[in-house]
Coordinates of C-alpha atoms and ligand atoms in Angstrom, one line a residue:
Chain A
X657 CA -98.8 67.9 -44.3
X658 CA -100.3 67.1 -47.7
X659 CA -98.9 63.7 -48.2
X660 CA -96.6 60.9 -47.0
X661 CA -94.6 59.0 -49.5
X662 CA -93.9 55.3 -48.5
X663 CA -91.4 53.2 -50.3
X664 CA -92.2 49.5 -50.7
X665 CA -89.5 47.1 -51.8
X666 CA -90.4 43.7 -53.3
X667 CA -88.3 41.2 -51.4
X668 CA -88.1 37.5 -50.8
X669 CA -90.7 36.7 -48.1
X670 CA -89.1 36.5 -44.6
X671 CA -90.3 32.9 -44.1
X672 CA -88.3 31.7 -47.1
X673 CA -85.2 29.7 -46.3
X674 CA -82.8 31.2 -48.8
X675 CA -80.4 28.9 -50.7
X676 CA -77.3 29.8 -52.6
X677 CA -76.9 28.7 -56.2
X678 CA -74.2 26.0 -56.5
X679 CA -72.3 28.0 -59.1
X680 CA -71.9 31.0 -56.7
X681 CA -73.8 33.3 -59.0
X682 CA -76.4 34.4 -56.4
X683 CA -79.3 33.0 -54.4
X684 CA -82.2 31.0 -55.7
X685 CA -85.2 33.3 -56.2
X686 CA -87.1 31.3 -58.9
X687 CA -90.5 30.2 -57.6
X688 CA -89.8 31.8 -54.2
X689 CA -92.5 33.7 -52.5
X690 CA -92.1 37.4 -52.7
X691 CA -93.6 40.0 -50.4
X692 CA -93.4 43.6 -49.3
X693 CA -90.2 44.0 -47.3
X694 CA -91.6 43.6 -43.7
X695 CA -90.0 46.9 -42.5
X696 CA -91.6 48.8 -45.4
X697 CA -95.0 47.3 -44.4
X698 CA -94.5 48.8 -41.0
X699 CA -93.6 52.1 -42.5
X700 CA -96.8 52.1 -44.5
X701 CA -98.9 51.1 -41.5
X702 CA -97.5 54.1 -39.6
X703 CA -98.3 56.4 -42.5
X704 CA -101.9 55.1 -42.6
X705 CA -102.3 55.7 -38.9
X706 CA -101.0 59.3 -39.3
X707 CA -103.6 59.8 -42.0
X708 CA -106.3 58.3 -39.8
X709 CA -105.4 60.9 -37.2
X710 CA -106.0 63.6 -39.8
X711 CA -102.3 64.7 -39.9
X712 CA -101.9 64.0 -43.6
X713 CA -104.1 64.2 -46.6
X714 CA -102.9 61.2 -48.5
X715 CA -100.5 58.3 -48.5
X716 CA -98.7 57.5 -51.7
X717 CA -96.7 54.2 -52.1
X718 CA -93.7 54.0 -54.5
X719 CA -91.9 51.0 -55.7
X720 CA -88.9 50.8 -58.1
X721 CA -88.3 47.7 -60.2
X722 CA -89.8 45.3 -62.6
X723 CA -93.5 45.0 -63.5
X724 CA -93.8 42.4 -60.7
X725 CA -93.4 45.3 -58.2
X726 CA -97.0 46.2 -59.0
X727 CA -98.1 43.2 -56.9
X728 CA -96.5 44.8 -53.8
X729 CA -98.0 48.2 -54.7
X730 CA -101.4 46.6 -54.9
X731 CA -100.8 45.1 -51.4
X732 CA -100.0 48.7 -50.3
X733 CA -103.2 50.0 -51.9
X734 CA -105.2 47.2 -50.3
X735 CA -103.7 48.1 -46.9
X736 CA -105.1 51.6 -47.4
X737 CA -102.7 53.7 -49.5
X738 CA -104.5 56.2 -51.7
X739 CA -102.4 55.8 -54.9
X740 CA -99.3 54.1 -56.2
X741 CA -96.3 55.1 -58.3
X742 CA -94.3 52.4 -60.1
X743 CA -90.9 53.4 -61.4
X744 CA -90.2 50.7 -64.0
X745 CA -86.8 49.2 -64.6
X746 CA -85.4 45.8 -65.1
X747 CA -82.0 46.8 -63.6
X748 CA -81.3 46.1 -59.9
X749 CA -80.5 49.6 -58.6
X750 CA -78.1 50.3 -55.8
X751 CA -79.3 52.2 -52.7
X752 CA -77.7 55.5 -53.9
X753 CA -79.6 55.3 -57.2
X754 CA -82.8 54.3 -55.5
X755 CA -82.3 57.5 -53.4
X756 CA -81.7 59.5 -56.5
X757 CA -85.0 58.2 -58.0
X758 CA -86.9 58.9 -54.8
X759 CA -85.6 62.5 -54.9
X760 CA -87.2 62.9 -58.4
X761 CA -90.5 61.6 -57.0
X762 CA -90.2 63.9 -54.0
X763 CA -89.6 66.9 -56.2
X764 CA -92.9 66.2 -58.0
X765 CA -94.9 65.1 -55.0
X766 CA -93.6 67.4 -52.3
X767 CA -94.3 65.0 -49.4
X768 CA -94.0 66.1 -45.7
X769 CA -92.6 62.7 -44.8
X770 CA -90.9 60.0 -46.8
X771 CA -91.1 56.7 -44.9
X772 CA -89.2 53.5 -45.6
X773 CA -88.1 50.4 -43.7
X774 CA -84.8 50.7 -41.9
X775 CA -83.5 47.9 -44.1
X776 CA -84.6 45.4 -46.7
X777 CA -84.3 41.8 -45.6
X778 CA -82.6 40.7 -48.8
X779 CA -79.6 42.9 -49.2
X780 CA -79.6 44.0 -45.5
X781 CA -77.9 47.2 -46.5
X782 CA -79.7 49.7 -44.2
X783 CA -78.7 52.7 -46.4
X784 CA -81.5 54.0 -48.6
X785 CA -83.3 56.2 -46.1
X786 CA -80.1 57.8 -44.9
X787 CA -78.9 58.4 -48.5
X788 CA -82.2 59.9 -49.5
X789 CA -82.1 62.3 -46.5
X790 CA -78.6 63.4 -47.4
X791 CA -79.5 64.1 -51.1
X792 CA -82.7 65.8 -50.0
X793 CA -80.8 67.8 -47.4
X794 CA -83.5 67.0 -44.8
X795 CA -83.5 65.4 -41.4
X796 CA -83.4 61.7 -40.9
X797 CA -84.9 59.6 -38.1
X798 CA -83.7 56.0 -38.5
X799 CA -84.7 52.8 -36.6
X800 CA -87.9 54.5 -35.3
X801 CA -90.1 52.7 -32.8
X802 CA -92.4 55.7 -32.0
X803 CA -93.3 58.7 -34.1
X804 CA -95.3 61.8 -33.2
X805 CA -96.2 64.5 -35.6
X806 CA -97.0 68.0 -34.3
X807 CA -97.5 70.5 -37.1
X808 CA -94.2 71.2 -38.8
X809 CA -92.1 69.2 -36.4
X810 CA -92.0 65.6 -35.4
X811 CA -90.6 63.6 -32.5
X812 CA -89.2 60.1 -33.0
X813 CA -88.0 57.5 -30.5
X814 CA -85.1 55.6 -32.1
X815 CA -84.0 52.1 -31.2
X816 CA -80.2 52.5 -30.7
X817 CA -77.6 50.2 -29.1
X818 CA -77.7 52.2 -25.9
X819 CA -81.5 52.0 -25.6
X820 CA -84.1 54.4 -26.8
X821 CA -83.0 57.8 -28.2
X822 CA -85.5 60.7 -28.7
X823 CA -84.9 63.3 -31.4
X824 CA -87.0 66.2 -32.6
X825 CA -86.8 67.3 -36.2
X826 CA -88.4 69.6 -38.7
X827 CA -90.5 68.4 -41.6
X828 CA -90.1 67.4 -44.4
X829 CA -88.0 64.5 -43.3
X830 CA -87.1 60.9 -43.9
X831 CA -88.2 58.3 -41.3
X832 CA -87.1 54.6 -41.4
X833 CA -89.0 52.1 -39.3
X834 CA -87.9 49.5 -36.9
X835 CA -90.0 46.5 -36.0
X836 CA -91.6 47.7 -32.9
X837 CA -93.1 50.8 -34.5
X838 CA -96.4 49.0 -35.0
X839 CA -98.1 45.8 -36.1
X840 CA -99.3 46.1 -39.7
X841 CA -103.0 45.5 -40.3
X842 CA -104.3 42.4 -42.1
X843 CA -105.6 43.1 -45.6
X844 CA -109.2 42.0 -46.0
X845 CA -110.8 40.6 -49.2
X846 CA -113.0 43.7 -50.0
X847 CA -109.9 45.9 -49.6
X848 CA -108.1 43.8 -52.3
X849 CA -111.0 44.4 -54.6
X850 CA -111.1 48.1 -53.8
X851 CA -107.4 48.4 -54.4
X852 CA -107.8 47.3 -58.0
X853 CA -109.6 50.5 -58.7
X854 CA -107.1 52.8 -57.0
X855 CA -104.7 54.7 -59.3
X856 CA -101.3 53.2 -60.1
X857 CA -99.1 55.2 -62.4
X858 CA -96.0 53.8 -64.1
X859 CA -93.0 55.8 -65.1
X860 CA -90.0 54.5 -66.9
X861 CA -86.8 55.0 -65.1
X862 CA -85.3 56.7 -68.1
X863 CA -88.0 59.3 -68.1
X864 CA -86.7 60.5 -64.7
X865 CA -83.4 61.2 -66.3
X866 CA -81.4 58.9 -64.1
X867 CA -78.8 56.5 -65.4
X868 CA -78.1 53.9 -62.8
X869 CA -74.4 53.0 -62.2
X870 CA -72.7 49.8 -61.0
X871 CA -70.5 51.0 -58.2
X872 CA -70.4 47.7 -56.3
X873 CA -70.1 44.5 -58.2
X874 CA -71.0 41.2 -56.6
X875 CA -68.2 38.8 -57.6
X876 CA -69.4 35.7 -55.8
X877 CA -72.2 34.5 -53.5
X878 CA -71.5 31.7 -51.1
X879 CA -73.3 29.8 -48.4
X880 CA -72.0 30.8 -44.9
X881 CA -69.9 28.4 -43.0
X882 CA -72.4 26.2 -41.3
X883 CA -72.3 25.6 -37.5
X884 CA -72.3 21.9 -36.7
X885 CA -74.9 20.3 -34.5
X886 CA -73.0 19.6 -31.2
X887 CA -73.7 17.2 -28.4
X888 CA -76.7 16.8 -26.2
X889 CA -76.2 16.6 -22.4
X890 CA -78.6 14.9 -20.0
X891 CA -78.7 17.4 -17.1
X892 CA -77.3 20.5 -15.5
X893 CA -74.4 18.7 -13.9
X894 CA -73.3 17.3 -17.3
X895 CA -73.6 20.7 -18.8
X896 CA -71.4 22.3 -16.2
X897 CA -68.9 19.4 -16.5
X898 CA -68.7 20.0 -20.2
X899 CA -68.3 23.8 -19.8
X900 CA -65.5 23.2 -17.3
X901 CA -63.8 20.7 -19.7
X902 CA -63.9 23.5 -22.3
X903 CA -62.5 26.0 -19.9
X904 CA -65.7 28.1 -20.1
X905 CA -66.8 27.9 -16.5
Chain B
X972 CA -51.4 54.8 -51.9
X973 CA -54.5 55.4 -49.8
X974 CA -55.2 56.4 -46.3
X975 CA -58.0 55.2 -43.9
X976 CA -60.2 57.4 -41.7
X977 CA -62.0 55.6 -38.9
X978 CA -65.0 57.4 -37.3
X979 CA -64.8 57.0 -33.5
X980 CA -68.0 56.0 -31.7
X981 CA -68.3 57.4 -28.2
X982 CA -70.7 58.8 -25.7
X983 CA -68.9 62.1 -25.0
X984 CA -66.6 60.6 -22.4
X985 CA -65.8 57.0 -23.3
X986 CA -64.7 55.5 -26.6
X987 CA -67.0 52.7 -27.6
X988 CA -65.3 49.3 -28.0
X989 CA -66.6 49.2 -31.6
X990 CA -63.9 51.7 -32.6
X991 CA -61.1 49.3 -31.6
X992 CA -62.8 46.6 -33.7
X993 CA -63.0 48.9 -36.7
X994 CA -59.3 49.5 -36.3
X995 CA -58.6 45.7 -36.5
X996 CA -60.4 45.8 -39.8
X997 CA -58.4 48.8 -40.9
X998 CA -55.3 46.8 -40.1
X999 CA -56.3 44.3 -42.8
X1000 CA -55.8 46.9 -45.5
X1001 CA -52.1 46.2 -45.7
X1002 CA -49.9 49.2 -46.1
X1003 CA -52.6 51.9 -45.5
X1004 CA -52.1 54.4 -42.7
X1005 CA -55.0 54.9 -40.5
X1006 CA -56.3 58.0 -38.7
X1007 CA -59.2 58.3 -36.2
X1008 CA -61.6 61.2 -36.0
X1009 CA -63.4 62.2 -32.8
X1010 CA -66.3 64.5 -33.3
X1011 CA -67.4 65.8 -29.9
X1012 CA -68.3 68.9 -27.9
X1013 CA -65.1 68.4 -25.9
X1014 CA -63.2 65.4 -27.3
X1015 CA -60.1 65.6 -25.1
X1016 CA -60.7 62.4 -23.1
X1017 CA -62.0 60.3 -26.0
X1018 CA -59.1 61.4 -28.2
X1019 CA -56.7 60.3 -25.5
X1020 CA -58.3 56.9 -25.4
X1021 CA -58.2 56.6 -29.1
X1022 CA -54.5 57.6 -29.2
X1023 CA -53.5 54.6 -27.2
X1024 CA -55.0 52.1 -29.7
X1025 CA -52.6 50.2 -31.8
X1026 CA -51.6 51.4 -35.3
X1027 CA -53.4 54.8 -35.3
X1028 CA -51.3 57.5 -36.9
X1029 CA -53.2 60.6 -35.9
X1030 CA -56.3 61.2 -33.9
X1031 CA -58.1 64.2 -35.3
X1032 CA -60.1 66.1 -32.7
X1033 CA -63.0 68.1 -34.0
X1034 CA -64.7 70.0 -31.1
X1035 CA -67.9 71.8 -31.8
X1036 CA -71.0 72.5 -29.7
X1037 CA -73.1 70.9 -32.4
X1038 CA -71.2 67.6 -31.8
X1039 CA -72.4 67.2 -28.3
X1040 CA -74.6 64.3 -29.4
X1041 CA -74.1 62.2 -32.4
X1042 CA -76.6 63.3 -35.0
X1043 CA -76.0 61.9 -38.5
X1044 CA -77.2 65.0 -40.2
X1045 CA -74.7 67.1 -38.3
X1046 CA -71.8 64.7 -38.4
X1047 CA -72.1 63.6 -42.1
X1048 CA -71.1 66.9 -43.7
X1049 CA -68.0 67.2 -41.4
X1050 CA -66.9 63.7 -42.2
X1051 CA -67.5 64.3 -45.9
X1052 CA -65.3 67.3 -45.7
X1053 CA -62.5 65.4 -43.9
X1054 CA -62.8 62.5 -46.3
X1055 CA -61.3 64.5 -49.1
X1056 CA -57.9 63.5 -47.8
X1057 CA -58.7 59.7 -47.6
X1058 CA -59.2 56.7 -49.8
X1059 CA -61.3 54.8 -47.2
X1060 CA -63.7 55.9 -44.5
X1061 CA -64.8 53.3 -42.0
X1062 CA -67.4 53.3 -39.2
X1063 CA -68.8 50.5 -37.1
X1064 CA -72.0 48.6 -38.1
X1065 CA -73.6 49.6 -34.8
X1066 CA -76.7 51.8 -34.8
X1067 CA -74.3 54.8 -34.7
X1068 CA -72.4 53.8 -37.8
X1069 CA -75.4 52.5 -39.7
X1070 CA -77.2 55.9 -39.2
X1071 CA -74.2 57.9 -40.2
X1072 CA -72.1 56.2 -42.9
X1073 CA -74.8 56.0 -45.7
X1074 CA -75.4 59.7 -45.2
X1075 CA -71.6 60.4 -45.6
X1076 CA -71.5 58.2 -48.7
X1077 CA -74.4 60.0 -50.4
X1078 CA -72.8 63.4 -49.7
X1079 CA -69.7 62.1 -51.4
X1080 CA -71.6 60.5 -54.2
X1081 CA -70.3 57.0 -53.7
X1082 CA -71.7 53.7 -52.7
X1083 CA -71.5 52.4 -49.1
X1084 CA -70.5 48.9 -48.3
X1085 CA -72.4 47.6 -45.3
X1086 CA -71.1 45.1 -42.7
X1087 CA -67.6 44.2 -43.9
X1088 CA -66.7 40.8 -42.4
X1089 CA -63.4 40.4 -44.2
X1090 CA -61.1 42.4 -46.4
X1091 CA -60.0 40.7 -49.6
X1092 CA -58.2 43.7 -51.2
X1093 CA -58.5 47.5 -50.7
X1094 CA -61.6 47.4 -52.9
X1095 CA -63.0 44.0 -52.3
X1096 CA -64.8 42.7 -49.3
X1097 CA -67.1 40.0 -47.9
X1098 CA -70.4 40.9 -46.4
X1099 CA -73.5 39.0 -45.3
X1100 CA -76.9 39.3 -47.0
X1101 CA -80.3 37.7 -46.3
X1102 CA -79.7 37.7 -42.5
X1103 CA -76.4 36.0 -43.0
X1104 CA -77.7 33.1 -45.0
X1105 CA -75.5 34.1 -47.9
X1106 CA -72.1 35.8 -48.0
X1107 CA -71.2 37.9 -51.0
X1108 CA -67.8 39.0 -52.2
X1109 CA -68.2 42.6 -53.5
X1110 CA -65.9 44.9 -55.3
X1111 CA -66.1 48.7 -55.5
X1112 CA -64.7 50.7 -58.4
X1113 CA -61.0 51.4 -58.1
X1114 CA -61.5 55.1 -58.6
X1115 CA -64.1 55.5 -55.9
X1116 CA -63.5 56.3 -52.3
X1117 CA -64.6 53.4 -50.1
X1118 CA -67.2 54.3 -47.4
X1119 CA -68.1 51.3 -45.3
X1120 CA -69.4 49.9 -42.1
X1121 CA -67.4 47.2 -40.3
X1122 CA -69.3 44.2 -38.9
X1123 CA -67.9 44.5 -35.4
X1124 CA -68.7 40.9 -34.5
X1125 CA -66.2 39.8 -37.2
X1126 CA -63.2 41.5 -35.6
X1127 CA -61.4 41.5 -32.2
X1128 CA -60.5 44.7 -30.6
X1129 CA -57.1 46.0 -31.7
X1130 CA -54.5 46.1 -29.0
X1131 CA -53.5 49.0 -26.8
X1132 CA -50.0 50.4 -26.7
X1133 CA -50.2 53.0 -29.5
X1134 CA -49.0 56.5 -29.2
X1135 CA -50.8 58.5 -31.8
X1136 CA -50.6 62.2 -32.0
X1137 CA -53.7 64.2 -31.3
X1138 CA -54.4 67.1 -33.7
X1139 CA -57.2 69.6 -33.2
X1140 CA -58.9 70.9 -36.3
X1141 CA -61.7 73.2 -37.1
X1142 CA -63.8 72.5 -40.2
X1143 CA -65.4 75.2 -42.3
X1144 CA -68.7 73.5 -43.1
X1145 CA -72.3 74.6 -42.6
X1146 CA -74.1 72.4 -40.1
X1147 CA -77.9 71.9 -40.2
X1148 CA -80.0 72.8 -37.2
X1149 CA -83.2 70.9 -38.2
X1150 CA -82.5 68.0 -35.9
X1151 CA -82.3 68.2 -32.1
X1152 CA -81.3 65.5 -29.6
X1153 CA -83.8 65.1 -26.7
X1154 CA -82.3 62.3 -24.7
X1155 CA -81.6 58.6 -24.4
X1156 CA -83.1 56.1 -21.9
X1157 CA -81.2 52.9 -21.6
X1158 CA -81.4 50.0 -19.2
X1159 CA -77.8 50.6 -18.4
X1160 CA -78.1 47.2 -16.9
X1161 CA -76.7 48.0 -13.5
X1162 CA -73.0 47.9 -14.3
X1163 CA -73.2 44.5 -16.0
X1164 CA -70.9 43.8 -19.0
X1165 CA -71.7 45.4 -22.3
X1166 CA -73.7 43.0 -24.5
X1167 CA -71.6 43.8 -27.6
X1168 CA -68.2 43.1 -26.1
X1169 CA -69.0 40.7 -23.3
X1170 CA -67.2 37.3 -23.4
X1171 CA -70.2 35.5 -21.9
X1172 CA -73.8 36.3 -22.8
X1173 CA -76.9 34.6 -21.4
X1174 CA -80.1 35.3 -23.3
X1175 CA -83.7 34.6 -22.5
X1176 CA -86.6 34.1 -24.9
X1177 CA -90.3 33.9 -24.8
X1178 CA -90.0 30.7 -22.8
X1179 CA -88.9 32.7 -19.8
X1180 CA -92.5 33.8 -19.5
X1181 CA -92.4 37.2 -17.8
X1182 CA -90.4 40.2 -16.8
X1183 CA -90.4 38.9 -13.2
X1184 CA -88.9 35.5 -14.4
X1185 CA -86.1 37.3 -16.2
X1186 CA -84.6 37.8 -12.7
X1187 CA -83.5 34.1 -13.0
X1188 CA -81.6 35.0 -16.2
X1189 CA -80.0 38.0 -14.4
X1190 CA -79.0 35.9 -11.4
X1191 CA -77.3 33.3 -13.6
X1192 CA -75.6 36.0 -15.6
X1193 CA -74.2 37.6 -12.4
X1194 CA -72.9 34.3 -11.3
X1195 CA -70.9 34.0 -14.5
X1196 CA -70.1 37.7 -15.0
X1197 CA -72.2 37.6 -18.2
X1198 CA -74.1 40.2 -20.1
X1199 CA -77.8 39.6 -20.6
X1200 CA -79.4 39.3 -24.1
X1201 CA -82.9 38.4 -25.3
X1202 CA -84.9 37.3 -28.3
X1203 CA -87.2 39.6 -30.1
X1204 CA -90.2 37.8 -28.7
X1205 CA -89.0 38.5 -25.2
X1206 CA -88.5 42.2 -26.0
X1207 CA -91.8 42.5 -27.8
X1208 CA -93.6 40.9 -24.8
X1209 CA -92.1 43.5 -22.6
X1210 CA -90.0 41.1 -20.5
X1211 CA -86.8 43.2 -21.1
X1212 CA -85.7 46.4 -22.8
X1213 CA -85.0 46.7 -26.5
X1214 CA -81.3 47.2 -26.1
X1215 CA -81.0 43.5 -25.2
X1216 CA -82.3 42.2 -28.4
X1217 CA -79.9 39.9 -30.2
X1218 CA -80.3 39.1 -33.9
X1219 CA -80.8 40.4 -37.4
X1220 CA -82.5 43.5 -36.2
X1221 CA -80.9 43.6 -32.8
X1222 CA -77.2 43.2 -31.9
X1223 CA -74.8 40.9 -33.7
X1224 CA -72.5 39.6 -31.1
X1225 CA -69.5 37.2 -30.9
X1226 CA -69.0 36.2 -27.2
X1227 CA -66.8 33.2 -26.3
X1228 CA -69.9 31.6 -24.7
X1229 CA -73.6 32.2 -25.5
X1230 CA -76.3 30.5 -23.5
X1231 CA -79.8 30.6 -25.1
X1232 CA -82.5 29.8 -22.6
X1233 CA -86.1 29.4 -23.7
X1234 CA -85.3 30.5 -27.2
X1235 CA -86.5 28.5 -30.2
X1236 CA -83.7 29.5 -32.6
X1237 CA -85.5 31.4 -35.4
X1238 CA -83.2 32.3 -38.3
X1239 CA -83.3 36.0 -37.4
X1240 CA -82.0 35.2 -33.9
X1241 CA -79.3 32.8 -35.1
X1242 CA -77.9 35.6 -37.3
X1243 CA -76.9 37.5 -34.3
X1244 CA -74.9 34.7 -32.7
X1245 CA -73.2 32.8 -35.6
X1246 CA -69.8 34.1 -34.5
X1247 CA -70.1 33.0 -30.9
X1248 CA -67.4 30.6 -29.7
X1249 CA -69.6 28.1 -28.0
X1250 CA -73.4 28.1 -28.1
X1251 CA -75.4 26.4 -25.3
X1252 CA -79.1 25.9 -25.7
X1253 CA -81.6 25.1 -23.0
X1254 CA -85.1 24.4 -24.2
X1255 CA -87.9 22.1 -23.2
X1256 CA -88.7 21.2 -26.8
X1257 CA -86.2 18.6 -28.1
X1258 CA -87.1 19.6 -31.7
X1259 CA -86.4 23.3 -31.2
X1260 CA -84.2 24.5 -34.2
X1261 CA -81.7 26.1 -31.8
X1262 CA -80.4 22.5 -31.1
X1263 CA -79.4 22.3 -34.8
X1264 CA -76.7 24.9 -34.3
X1265 CA -75.9 24.5 -30.5
X1266 CA -72.6 23.1 -29.5
X1267 CA -74.1 21.8 -26.3
X1268 CA -77.8 21.2 -25.9
X1269 CA -79.9 20.4 -22.9
X1270 CA -83.6 19.5 -23.1
X1271 CA -85.5 20.4 -20.1
X1272 CA -87.5 23.0 -18.1
X1273 CA -85.6 26.2 -17.6
X1274 CA -87.3 26.8 -14.2
X1275 CA -85.6 23.6 -12.8
X1276 CA -82.4 23.8 -14.8
X1277 CA -81.4 27.4 -13.9
X1278 CA -81.5 26.9 -10.1
X1279 CA -79.5 23.7 -10.6
X1280 CA -76.9 25.5 -12.7
X1281 CA -76.6 28.3 -10.1
X1282 CA -75.7 25.7 -7.5
X1283 CA -73.2 24.0 -9.7
X1284 CA -71.4 27.1 -11.0
Ligands
LIG2249 C1 -87.8 40.9 -40.1 C2 -87.7 40.2 -38.9 C3 -86.6 40.5 -38.0 C4 -86.5 39.8 -36.8 N1 -85.4 40.1 -36.0 C5 -85.2 39.3 -34.9 C6 -84.1 39.6 -34.1 O1 -83.2 40.5 -34.3 N2 -83.9 38.8 -33.0 C7 -84.8 37.8 -32.6 O2 -84.6 37.1 -31.6 N3 -85.9 37.6 -33.4 C8 -86.1 38.4 -34.5 N4 -87.2 38.1 -35.2 C9 -88.3 37.2 -34.7 C10 -88.0 35.8 -34.9 O3 -88.5 35.4 -36.1 C11 -88.7 34.9 -33.8 O4 -90.1 35.2 -33.8 C12 -88.2 35.2 -32.4 O5 -86.8 35.1 -32.4 C13 -88.7 34.1 -31.4 O6 -88.3 34.4 -30.1 P1 -88.2 33.2 -29.1 O7 -87.3 32.1 -29.5 O8 -87.9 33.8 -27.7 O9 -89.8 32.7 -29.0 P2 -90.4 31.4 -29.5 O10 -90.1 31.1 -30.9 O11 -91.8 31.4 -29.1 O12 -89.7 30.3 -28.6 C14 -89.8 30.1 -27.3 C15 -89.1 28.8 -26.9 O13 -89.1 28.7 -25.5 C16 -89.2 27.3 -25.2 N5 -89.7 27.2 -23.8 C17 -91.0 27.6 -23.4 N6 -91.1 27.3 -22.1 C18 -89.9 26.8 -21.7 C19 -89.4 26.3 -20.4 N7 -90.2 26.4 -19.3 N8 -88.2 25.8 -20.4 C20 -87.4 25.7 -21.5 N9 -87.8 26.1 -22.7 C21 -89.1 26.7 -22.8 C22 -90.1 26.8 -26.3 O14 -89.9 25.4 -26.4 C23 -89.7 27.6 -27.5 O15 -88.7 26.9 -28.2 C24 -87.4 38.8 -36.4 C25 -88.5 38.5 -37.3 C26 -88.6 39.2 -38.5 C27 -89.8 38.9 -39.3

């Protein structure tokens, strides 16, 4: 295949302890560390490995959002992507509109694979890849922990509730990554320098002819009910006594 | 008035407990009738099981060779076709539902609401974001069909005792052939209770130390009739198969009793057990974050504590 398209979402870093604004209007993101959504980073790593095996010509990273997304695209370029596409918008797009934008990019780039994380760790929606595959009318392999390309077909091992499911599908297709697909490489300093010279093109969302819609409105954001710290017991006997008292053993 | 369609999850012969939990959620949409659809190669047995669940009007049986295994690309166009007669389409937030429902929504040109944990009104719901560290109340447009997944850990299974009619239907939709099922390997776990519906779960983490040592966790689980879970670190280290993982990217569970052994309590793990009745933590590090949320904590070495527990239980 000529190329793989990998979608990178700028998301709050997974180490950040998120806090809800007291007025219920959202979560605090000011001054919070932002990173590439970890699942997307894994998708990119896999695409790079496929390229290293000679099974694709290039890896193109895409991000949709504000100018700040270019930071994440630069990380992608430093990891080894060949070029980057930034679709600029200040609006927060819903998964269905993200999928519609990606279809536009796919029409222009004609990738053999579009790879994304199975979910973003901010909204935890787990939708974009599936929606994209539906609109593209192509196969989807979600929650993938092993991927093998052989010519015009691919085999994926999927992490499902019952264990590991294997499917075979024709390319082009959409693949969403699970955590165990690989361990992303560390970016080295010279790669960051090199990434600055790699092509990054910006397209305004409007130029793609897509008008985002608000289908789902967030009315309120609240902190979850907290679990209270319970009691400590001294030994196994006390633990069992406590469980028996609670009718649990 | 609307009508709800619940997508049955099954393995060809048994209805998955997630379906009965979805039906509980459907019951919270007051006044809406609810049908269940079973897509299978031969759905007779699964339809009969679904028909006994409480408050189901009709079980729709769609038999087709292409439905032998649940492939989202094959099922989605069938469900999108059926959805024309409904205001709401619900599936479980298991890997089955998460794979399928967004594809259905996109075919219908509507949004999908993930992980409903409570129903406020027919178009307004609560759902978790940021690994459960925030809960949002969302509202969909009144004119849009609602396509959603139900966070199964937030709902009890609906009762039996229903007598729904079973109606066979054939759909005139073109099904893709670009995706083929090749098999599933699961631990099966030797007839032990299912992790997602067990009332007691015992999980081991990195502290367990090896695949061999996990036998200790299994022994204790068998003593209590419990299912066995694990942290991601334990799965990544190869101590136990992936289908045991509990947490943000594993299974979200709500047992009456959860016992975490040698698990530090990372936020992504806690997400999976927030709805448990009672959480017990056993860890040799008194400062482990798991103790902040545990109802009962015991500081000590798991290799001495587990044998003691076995004797006492
Ligand atoms: C995007 C993302 C998603 C994730 N999803 C999940 C998920 O779904 N589920 C999940 O679990 N994790 C998930 N993680 C990983 C998570 O952050 C932690 O790394 C993981 O949960 C740690 O597992 P652990 O507690 O077993 O290991 P550790 O954190 O290493 O803890 C081991 C514990 O064992 C204790 N211990 C060691 N020896 C003994 C002994 N002899 N007796 C008693 N106690 C002992 C130690 O004191 C320690 O507290 C995710 C991470 C990311 C970034």
